[in-house]
Amino acid sequence: MKVLVTVKEVAEAADDFEISGTEIEEGYLEYDLNEWDDYAIEEAVQLSEERDDVETVGVTIGPERSEETIRMALAKGLDRAVRVWDDAIARQDLLDVDAKARLLEAIVEQEEPDLILSGVQANDDSFGATGVALARQLGVQWAAVVNRMELTEDDTVANVRRELEGGVEELTEVDMPAVLTIQTGINEPRYASLRGIRQAQSKEIDVQGLEDLELGEDAVEGALDLTRMYEPVSESDAEIFEGDPGETAGELAEVLQEKGVGAQ
Amino acid sequence: MSAVLAVADHRRGELRDVSFELLTAGRELADDLDGELHVAVIGGDVESFADKLDRDGVDVVHTVDEGEEFNHDVYVQAVEALCGEIDATAILAPNSVNGLDYAPAVANGLSIPLVTDAVALEYEDGLEVTREMYGSKVETTVEVDADRFFVTIRSGEWPATEDRGDASLEPFEFDLDESAVGSRVTGFEEVGEGDVDISDADVLVSIGRGIEEEENLEIVEALADALDATLAASRPVVDNGWLPKNRQVGQSGKVVTPEVYIAVGISGAVQHVAGMKGAKTIVAINTDPNAPIFDIADYGIVDDLFEVVPELTEQFS
Ligand SMILES: Cc1cc2nc3c(=O)[nH]c(=O)nc-3n(C[C@H](O)[C@H](O)[C@H](O)COP(=O)(O)OP(=O)(O)OC[C@H]3O[C@@H](n4cnc5c(N)ncnc54)[C@H](O)[C@@H]3O)c2cc1C
């Protein structure tokens, strides 16, 4: 069986940062593997370790820089990787959900996976929608926010647990092929081993543009425009204690004691 | 006339609170569009749900009597059919776990844009949605260049509509394509019961990813001991298996309302805040002065927890 994992490199903003236009200035950003995708990768790798007929492929939509991240996914054990990018994609300031679904659909048509794993959300834009949109685009089944998955022996059904709000979990059977969006905590993502990292360096990353995917530029033209980005005005009236740790802790202790904390 | 279609959320026989917030957001948008607010409730005891959803500003409640619980295939088909029937300009749903399990599919199926997790909406010549990015560190506005669209709204951002209304109640029937139903809910499980109930505690010391390693938990345990407080945590600490699930505060964990909540090395992501914003006094200790937790804190220390926490423990020993 073949498992496709969608992998995104996400940007994280430094503690202090500056915004120019509708972007955080480059110098204040650090790039990393999306947290939710890390768990999706681990789930795929564990599946390939449990069985001997599983191929795992990572697909990312991202600029050249994101190869560092996709190599991380390879180092953790994915067999191969595809990266989708070209100038027309780069010109979009906000690639909308459907555009991503169309790009990923084209990769799915090439790869014909039996199972697609995706993260619940990306922690930079936190749209939380790509996996489910992709499933619909493909006309296959899906489940969102999955924190346990087991495939039946004949691989026709995925038994999943979906994590709802308030500590309630839903048990659901999903017909395969399917797209599952993976929640953190489903497993324990491994660190890439040195050997894995070395091996990943020599693995090929297949780069494809719109033309390779037989898509026109209109495939990535979305209806969403990012028009403003700003630091939210804090409505906080928090009293911030200043000074060295001894002083701030002392002041906080006074406040807590006034509130009767620790008074026994 | 334009119509806004708001799709209510319910679970195990109860409408979820965010459904009533959705009515407020829906009414505001309908006003901007000079249109009607239609509400759909799909599955469960639709009659009694419809009665509760008949609140001020709602024009029509459509009841779709299909199944007991949420099934995304049923929701997708029902919402698409209803949207066609009333020619909806906008579809609104909660940005809940179930919302995220069908909204992207509906938007994709109808080829309309989707914007998730909205914290504000405005419609003048077109729709403008306010949402957050980078873990709530920035707010953005997104303009939607389309005649029809789907938006999911964040809970807690709009007040709930409380007053009763005089909506017409209309059962909506459509031909469910059973062959397109490819998933089946087989049950529910409650998780996270165990030795302590953090929702009973008066004082919580809650620890987040800032703690870095399991071994470091000692220093917050010492603080909790000294304060006679209960230890709680944000999700990553629980995901890592450093504390059991019944200690997790937040959307998928527990909702807590202690007298004092001390958030140590917790950024204040929306899903965390959902579980603790009702605390009477909130204290945050975090190195990042821009961490969203400070927006809801009453007292804060912008410093390294490894320096501050032992000092604080000392004060109480
Ligand atoms: C569907 C869904 C449900 C979720 N449910 C929950 C939930 O129930 N509960 C929950 O908590 N999360 C939940 N999350 C996850 C949530 O989005 C965040 O990822 C999580 O809350 C982040 O936890 P954190 O604040 O501990 O970590 P981070 O966001 O990584 O923050 C760590 C903080 O520690 C600070 N820090 C680092 N080092 C130090 C130091 N030495 N001293 C002081 N401060 C330091 C940093 O500045 C940062 O602000 C959910 C997510 C999804 C998608």
Tab-separated table of C-alpha atoms in Angstrom, chain B:
chain	number	residue	atom	x	y	z
B	1	MET	CA	-32.864	38.801	-1.522
B	2	SER	CA	-29.620	37.554	-0.052
B	3	ALA	CA	-29.721	34.785	2.460
B	4	VAL	CA	-27.237	33.796	5.121
B	5	LEU	CA	-27.353	30.140	6.075
B	6	ALA	CA	-26.025	29.405	9.571
B	7	VAL	CA	-25.559	25.737	10.433
B	8	ALA	CA	-25.924	24.938	14.146
B	9	ASP	CA	-23.703	22.494	16.032
B	10	HIS	CA	-25.079	19.986	18.486
B	11	ARG	CA	-23.784	16.898	20.213
B	12	ARG	CA	-25.388	14.154	22.236
B	13	GLY	CA	-28.724	15.859	22.497
B	14	GLU	CA	-27.512	19.378	23.204
B	15	LEU	CA	-26.989	22.399	21.049
B	16	ARG	CA	-23.493	23.681	21.580
B	17	ASP	CA	-23.139	27.238	22.964
B	18	VAL	CA	-21.347	28.443	19.860
B	19	SER	CA	-24.572	27.849	17.903
B	20	PHE	CA	-26.138	30.822	19.667
B	21	GLU	CA	-23.077	32.949	18.985
B	22	LEU	CA	-23.410	31.913	15.366
B	23	LEU	CA	-26.896	33.433	15.334
B	24	THR	CA	-25.448	36.790	16.323
B	25	ALA	CA	-22.729	36.651	13.680
B	26	GLY	CA	-25.277	35.469	11.134
B	27	ARG	CA	-27.736	38.264	11.920
B	28	GLU	CA	-25.011	40.906	11.643
B	29	LEU	CA	-23.898	39.574	8.285
B	30	ALA	CA	-27.491	39.287	7.058
B	31	ASP	CA	-28.026	42.934	8.040
B	32	ASP	CA	-24.927	43.981	6.098
B	33	LEU	CA	-26.209	42.017	3.125
B	34	ASP	CA	-29.717	43.337	3.611
B	35	GLY	CA	-30.912	39.765	3.670
B	36	GLU	CA	-32.506	37.027	5.717
B	37	LEU	CA	-30.971	34.775	8.319
B	38	HIS	CA	-31.739	31.107	7.787
B	39	VAL	CA	-30.609	28.568	10.344
B	40	ALA	CA	-30.215	24.878	9.655
B	41	VAL	CA	-30.189	22.162	12.264
B	42	ILE	CA	-29.330	18.723	10.990
B	43	GLY	CA	-29.931	15.495	12.870
B	44	GLY	CA	-30.918	14.740	16.451
B	45	ASP	CA	-34.144	16.028	17.987
B	46	VAL	CA	-34.566	18.700	15.350
B	47	GLU	CA	-37.931	19.900	16.657
B	48	SER	CA	-36.674	20.809	20.079
B	49	PHE	CA	-33.428	22.203	18.639
B	50	ALA	CA	-35.439	24.373	16.243
B	51	ASP	CA	-37.475	25.697	19.131
B	52	LYS	CA	-34.303	26.717	20.973
B	53	LEU	CA	-32.769	28.227	17.836
B	54	ASP	CA	-35.804	30.413	17.256
B	55	ARG	CA	-34.170	33.518	18.618
B	56	ASP	CA	-34.202	37.182	17.834
B	57	GLY	CA	-33.249	37.983	14.250
B	58	VAL	CA	-33.695	34.488	12.860
B	59	ASP	CA	-36.058	34.434	9.873
B	60	VAL	CA	-36.319	30.732	9.169
B	61	VAL	CA	-35.159	27.584	10.957
B	62	HIS	CA	-34.819	24.602	8.633
B	63	THR	CA	-34.954	21.232	10.316
B	64	VAL	CA	-33.279	18.326	8.584
B	65	ASP	CA	-34.414	15.127	10.248
B	66	GLU	CA	-31.543	12.829	9.276
B	67	GLY	CA	-29.786	10.663	11.832
B	68	GLU	CA	-29.074	11.206	15.500
B	69	GLU	CA	-25.555	12.502	15.532
B	70	PHE	CA	-23.179	14.349	13.269
B	71	ASN	CA	-22.210	12.543	10.092
B	72	HIS	CA	-20.181	14.616	7.695
B	73	ASP	CA	-21.631	13.059	4.544
B	74	VAL	CA	-25.161	13.862	5.678
B	75	TYR	CA	-24.134	17.384	6.626
B	76	VAL	CA	-22.401	17.949	3.303
B	77	GLN	CA	-25.398	16.793	1.307
B	78	ALA	CA	-27.948	18.623	3.444
B	79	VAL	CA	-26.054	21.921	3.488
B	80	GLU	CA	-25.433	21.835	-0.231
B	81	ALA	CA	-29.061	21.058	-0.995
B	82	LEU	CA	-30.346	23.716	1.375
B	83	CYS	CA	-27.885	26.261	0.099
B	84	GLY	CA	-29.243	25.666	-3.416
B	85	GLU	CA	-32.830	25.813	-2.254
B	86	ILE	CA	-32.530	29.213	-0.551
B	87	ASP	CA	-29.797	30.497	-2.863
B	88	ALA	CA	-27.563	31.391	0.077
B	89	THR	CA	-24.929	34.072	-0.371
B	90	ALA	CA	-23.081	33.073	2.766
B	91	ILE	CA	-22.814	29.893	4.775
B	92	LEU	CA	-21.652	30.211	8.370
B	93	ALA	CA	-20.710	27.431	10.737
B	94	PRO	CA	-18.788	27.147	14.002
B	95	ASN	CA	-15.063	26.584	13.689
B	96	SER	CA	-15.496	23.462	15.769
B	97	VAL	CA	-13.990	20.041	15.267
B	98	ASN	CA	-17.138	19.003	13.415
B	99	GLY	CA	-17.270	22.284	11.515
B	100	LEU	CA	-13.783	21.522	10.254
B	101	ASP	CA	-14.967	18.045	9.281
B	102	TYR	CA	-17.527	19.251	6.731
B	103	ALA	CA	-17.085	22.971	5.910
B	104	PRO	CA	-14.025	22.441	3.664
B	105	ALA	CA	-15.891	19.687	1.812
B	106	VAL	CA	-18.966	21.848	1.224
B	107	ALA	CA	-16.906	24.834	0.082
B	108	ASN	CA	-14.947	22.601	-2.260
B	109	GLY	CA	-18.078	20.932	-3.596
B	110	LEU	CA	-19.807	24.253	-4.260
B	111	SER	CA	-16.581	25.841	-5.582
B	112	ILE	CA	-16.875	28.743	-3.184
B	113	PRO	CA	-14.065	30.183	-1.062
B	114	LEU	CA	-13.710	29.158	2.572
B	115	VAL	CA	-12.286	31.273	5.364
B	116	THR	CA	-11.924	29.500	8.686
B	117	ASP	CA	-11.664	30.667	12.281
B	118	ALA	CA	-12.998	34.189	11.753
B	119	VAL	CA	-12.875	36.533	14.744
B	120	ALA	CA	-14.717	39.382	12.976
B	121	LEU	CA	-16.686	39.848	9.773
B	122	GLU	CA	-17.575	42.922	7.811
B	123	TYR	CA	-19.444	43.253	4.580
B	124	GLU	CA	-19.452	46.451	2.585
B	125	ASP	CA	-18.735	45.996	-1.097
B	126	GLY	CA	-17.422	42.554	-0.358
B	127	LEU	CA	-16.618	40.387	2.584
B	128	GLU	CA	-13.696	41.178	4.850
B	129	VAL	CA	-12.745	38.593	7.438
B	130	THR	CA	-10.458	39.181	10.397
B	131	ARG	CA	-8.448	36.192	11.547
B	132	GLU	CA	-5.243	35.424	13.381
B	133	MET	CA	-2.007	33.892	12.180
B	134	TYR	CA	1.280	32.719	13.667
B	135	GLY	CA	-0.238	31.387	16.865
B	136	SER	CA	-2.293	34.556	17.496
B	137	LYS	CA	0.774	36.783	17.302
B	138	VAL	CA	-0.710	38.762	14.412
B	139	GLU	CA	-4.144	39.623	13.193
B	140	THR	CA	-4.905	39.795	9.481
B	141	THR	CA	-7.739	40.885	7.267
B	142	VAL	CA	-8.643	38.778	4.293
B	143	GLU	CA	-10.776	40.113	1.468
B	144	VAL	CA	-12.960	37.610	-0.270
B	145	ASP	CA	-13.471	38.302	-3.926
B	146	ALA	CA	-16.536	36.160	-4.595
B	147	ASP	CA	-20.327	36.420	-4.631
B	148	ARG	CA	-20.740	33.441	-2.355
B	149	PHE	CA	-18.584	32.156	0.452
B	150	PHE	CA	-18.322	29.913	3.506
B	151	VAL	CA	-16.946	31.208	6.796
B	152	THR	CA	-16.388	29.337	10.046
B	153	ILE	CA	-16.426	31.449	13.199
B	154	ARG	CA	-14.349	31.117	16.347
B	155	SER	CA	-16.332	30.463	19.491
B	156	GLY	CA	-16.348	33.179	22.120
B	157	GLU	CA	-16.009	36.078	19.660
B	158	TRP	CA	-19.665	37.002	19.262
B	159	PRO	CA	-22.160	37.285	22.123
B	160	ALA	CA	-24.861	34.646	22.137
B	161	THR	CA	-28.310	35.711	20.950
B	162	GLU	CA	-30.589	35.131	23.938
B	163	ASP	CA	-33.982	36.677	23.181
B	164	ARG	CA	-36.719	34.609	21.673
B	165	GLY	CA	-37.710	35.224	18.083
B	166	ASP	CA	-40.552	34.473	15.751
B	167	ALA	CA	-38.908	32.478	13.001
B	168	SER	CA	-40.861	30.190	10.785
B	169	LEU	CA	-39.938	26.562	11.254
B	170	GLU	CA	-39.632	24.622	8.037
B	171	PRO	CA	-38.778	20.960	7.726
B	172	PHE	CA	-36.365	20.484	4.857
B	173	GLU	CA	-36.408	17.246	2.981
B	174	PHE	CA	-33.972	16.117	0.381
B	175	ASP	CA	-32.985	12.833	-1.175
B	176	LEU	CA	-30.051	11.571	0.794
B	177	ASP	CA	-27.686	9.638	-1.425
B	178	GLU	CA	-26.918	6.747	0.906
B	179	SER	CA	-24.253	5.408	-1.403
B	180	ALA	CA	-22.234	8.577	-0.831
B	181	VAL	CA	-22.214	8.058	2.929
B	182	GLY	CA	-18.791	6.555	3.505
B	183	SER	CA	-18.310	6.991	7.213
B	184	ARG	CA	-20.223	5.783	10.230
B	185	VAL	CA	-20.048	6.999	13.822
B	186	THR	CA	-19.986	3.957	16.068
B	187	GLY	CA	-19.737	5.524	19.487
B	188	PHE	CA	-18.319	8.070	21.873
B	189	GLU	CA	-15.780	7.865	24.633
B	190	GLU	CA	-15.141	10.168	27.540
B	191	VAL	CA	-11.494	10.576	28.287
B	192	GLY	CA	-9.367	12.039	30.972
B	193	GLU	CA	-10.949	10.899	34.199
B	194	GLY	CA	-8.530	9.938	36.920
B	195	ASP	CA	-6.935	10.788	40.225
B	196	VAL	CA	-7.614	14.527	40.319
B	197	ASP	CA	-10.240	16.766	38.886
B	198	ILE	CA	-8.527	19.996	37.896
B	199	SER	CA	-11.896	21.655	37.374
B	200	ASP	CA	-12.455	21.499	41.150
B	201	ALA	CA	-9.199	23.187	42.122
B	202	ASP	CA	-9.078	26.706	43.553
B	203	VAL	CA	-5.502	27.311	42.539
B	204	LEU	CA	-3.878	25.848	39.440
B	205	VAL	CA	-0.255	25.985	38.416
B	206	SER	CA	-0.341	25.185	34.745
B	207	ILE	CA	2.714	24.345	32.738
B	208	GLY	CA	3.339	24.616	29.001
B	209	ARG	CA	5.945	23.768	26.401
B	210	GLY	CA	8.286	26.346	27.942
B	211	ILE	CA	9.276	23.652	30.458
B	212	GLU	CA	11.215	21.924	27.652
B	213	GLU	CA	11.923	18.581	29.334
B	214	GLU	CA	10.084	16.175	31.546
B	215	GLU	CA	12.811	16.357	34.222
B	216	ASN	CA	12.145	20.073	34.572
B	217	LEU	CA	8.603	19.437	35.764
B	218	GLU	CA	10.098	19.167	39.252
B	219	ILE	CA	10.388	22.885	39.580
B	220	VAL	CA	6.692	23.492	38.909
B	221	GLU	CA	5.723	20.581	41.099
B	222	ALA	CA	7.657	22.244	43.875
B	223	LEU	CA	5.769	25.476	43.249
B	224	ALA	CA	2.404	23.721	43.209
B	225	ASP	CA	3.309	22.050	46.522
B	226	ALA	CA	4.351	25.291	48.118
B	227	LEU	CA	1.155	27.024	46.988
B	228	ASP	CA	-1.000	24.043	47.875
B	229	ALA	CA	-2.130	24.187	44.263
B	230	THR	CA	-2.996	21.556	41.659
B	231	LEU	CA	-0.806	20.976	38.638
B	232	ALA	CA	-2.348	21.383	35.185
B	233	ALA	CA	-0.874	21.684	31.704
B	234	SER	CA	-1.242	22.781	28.124
B	235	ARG	CA	-1.563	20.221	25.396
B	236	PRO	CA	2.071	19.653	24.357
B	237	VAL	CA	2.979	18.557	27.889
B	238	VAL	CA	0.207	15.963	27.763
B	239	ASP	CA	0.997	14.958	24.162
B	240	ASN	CA	4.524	14.224	25.321
B	241	GLY	CA	3.167	11.966	28.021
B	242	TRP	CA	4.699	14.024	30.811
B	243	LEU	CA	1.338	14.470	32.520
B	244	PRO	CA	-1.890	12.500	32.100
B	245	LYS	CA	-4.706	13.705	29.877
B	246	ASN	CA	-6.912	14.645	32.827
B	247	ARG	CA	-4.496	17.526	33.535
B	248	GLN	CA	-4.989	19.150	30.150
B	249	VAL	CA	-6.697	22.513	30.094
B	250	GLY	CA	-8.392	23.700	26.922
B	251	GLN	CA	-10.751	23.040	24.095
B	252	SER	CA	-10.059	19.342	23.956
B	253	GLY	CA	-9.161	19.104	27.616
B	254	LYS	CA	-10.931	20.528	30.642
B	255	VAL	CA	-12.585	23.850	31.225
B	256	VAL	CA	-11.396	25.259	34.543
B	257	THR	CA	-12.569	28.231	36.592
B	258	PRO	CA	-10.203	28.465	39.559
B	259	GLU	CA	-9.670	31.495	41.749
B	260	VAL	CA	-6.085	31.707	40.525
B	261	TYR	CA	-4.549	30.262	37.348
B	262	ILE	CA	-0.790	30.546	37.007
B	263	ALA	CA	0.246	29.915	33.383
B	264	VAL	CA	3.931	29.066	33.245
B	265	GLY	CA	5.595	28.897	29.803
B	266	ILE	CA	2.236	28.796	28.028
B	267	SER	CA	1.717	30.974	24.948
B	268	GLY	CA	-2.050	31.247	25.248
B	269	ALA	CA	-3.164	29.635	21.990
B	270	VAL	CA	-6.873	30.009	21.390
B	271	GLN	CA	-7.560	26.337	22.123
B	272	HIS	CA	-5.820	26.660	25.465
B	273	VAL	CA	-7.506	29.915	26.405
B	274	ALA	CA	-10.893	28.331	25.659
B	275	GLY	CA	-10.369	26.239	28.774
B	276	MET	CA	-9.136	28.808	31.285
B	277	LYS	CA	-10.365	32.266	30.435
B	278	GLY	CA	-12.995	31.968	33.136
B	279	ALA	CA	-10.369	31.888	35.889
B	280	LYS	CA	-10.849	34.738	38.331
B	281	THR	CA	-7.229	35.798	38.427
B	282	ILE	CA	-4.786	34.877	35.691
B	283	VAL	CA	-1.039	35.091	36.182
B	284	ALA	CA	1.393	34.537	33.291
B	285	ILE	CA	5.113	33.852	33.417
B	286	ASN	CA	6.599	33.912	29.925
B	287	THR	CA	9.765	35.154	28.243
B	288	ASP	CA	7.839	36.521	25.269
B	289	PRO	CA	6.220	39.878	26.039
B	290	ASN	CA	3.988	39.428	22.977
B	291	ALA	CA	2.669	36.038	23.990
B	292	PRO	CA	-1.150	36.148	23.664
B	293	ILE	CA	-1.510	34.877	27.246
B	294	PHE	CA	-0.630	38.387	28.461
B	295	ASP	CA	-3.760	39.726	26.739
B	296	ILE	CA	-5.946	37.930	29.232
B	297	ALA	CA	-3.595	37.927	32.224
B	298	ASP	CA	-4.180	40.084	35.284
B	299	TYR	CA	-0.572	39.846	36.446
B	300	GLY	CA	2.495	39.008	34.462
B	301	ILE	CA	6.220	38.442	34.657
B	302	VAL	CA	8.167	38.650	31.415
B	303	ASP	CA	11.103	36.457	32.292
B	304	ASP	CA	12.628	33.011	32.225
B	305	LEU	CA	10.492	30.536	34.156
B	306	PHE	CA	13.628	28.697	35.273
B	307	GLU	CA	14.678	31.828	37.150
B	308	VAL	CA	11.303	33.027	38.367
B	309	VAL	CA	9.589	29.825	39.464
B	310	PRO	CA	12.222	28.743	42.026
B	311	GLU	CA	12.231	32.272	43.471
B	312	LEU	CA	8.474	32.190	43.764
B	313	THR	CA	8.545	28.778	45.419
B	314	GLU	CA	11.114	30.134	47.868
B	315	GLN	CA	8.727	32.913	48.882
B	316	PHE	CA	6.192	30.374	50.053
B	317	SER	CA	8.476	27.874	51.735
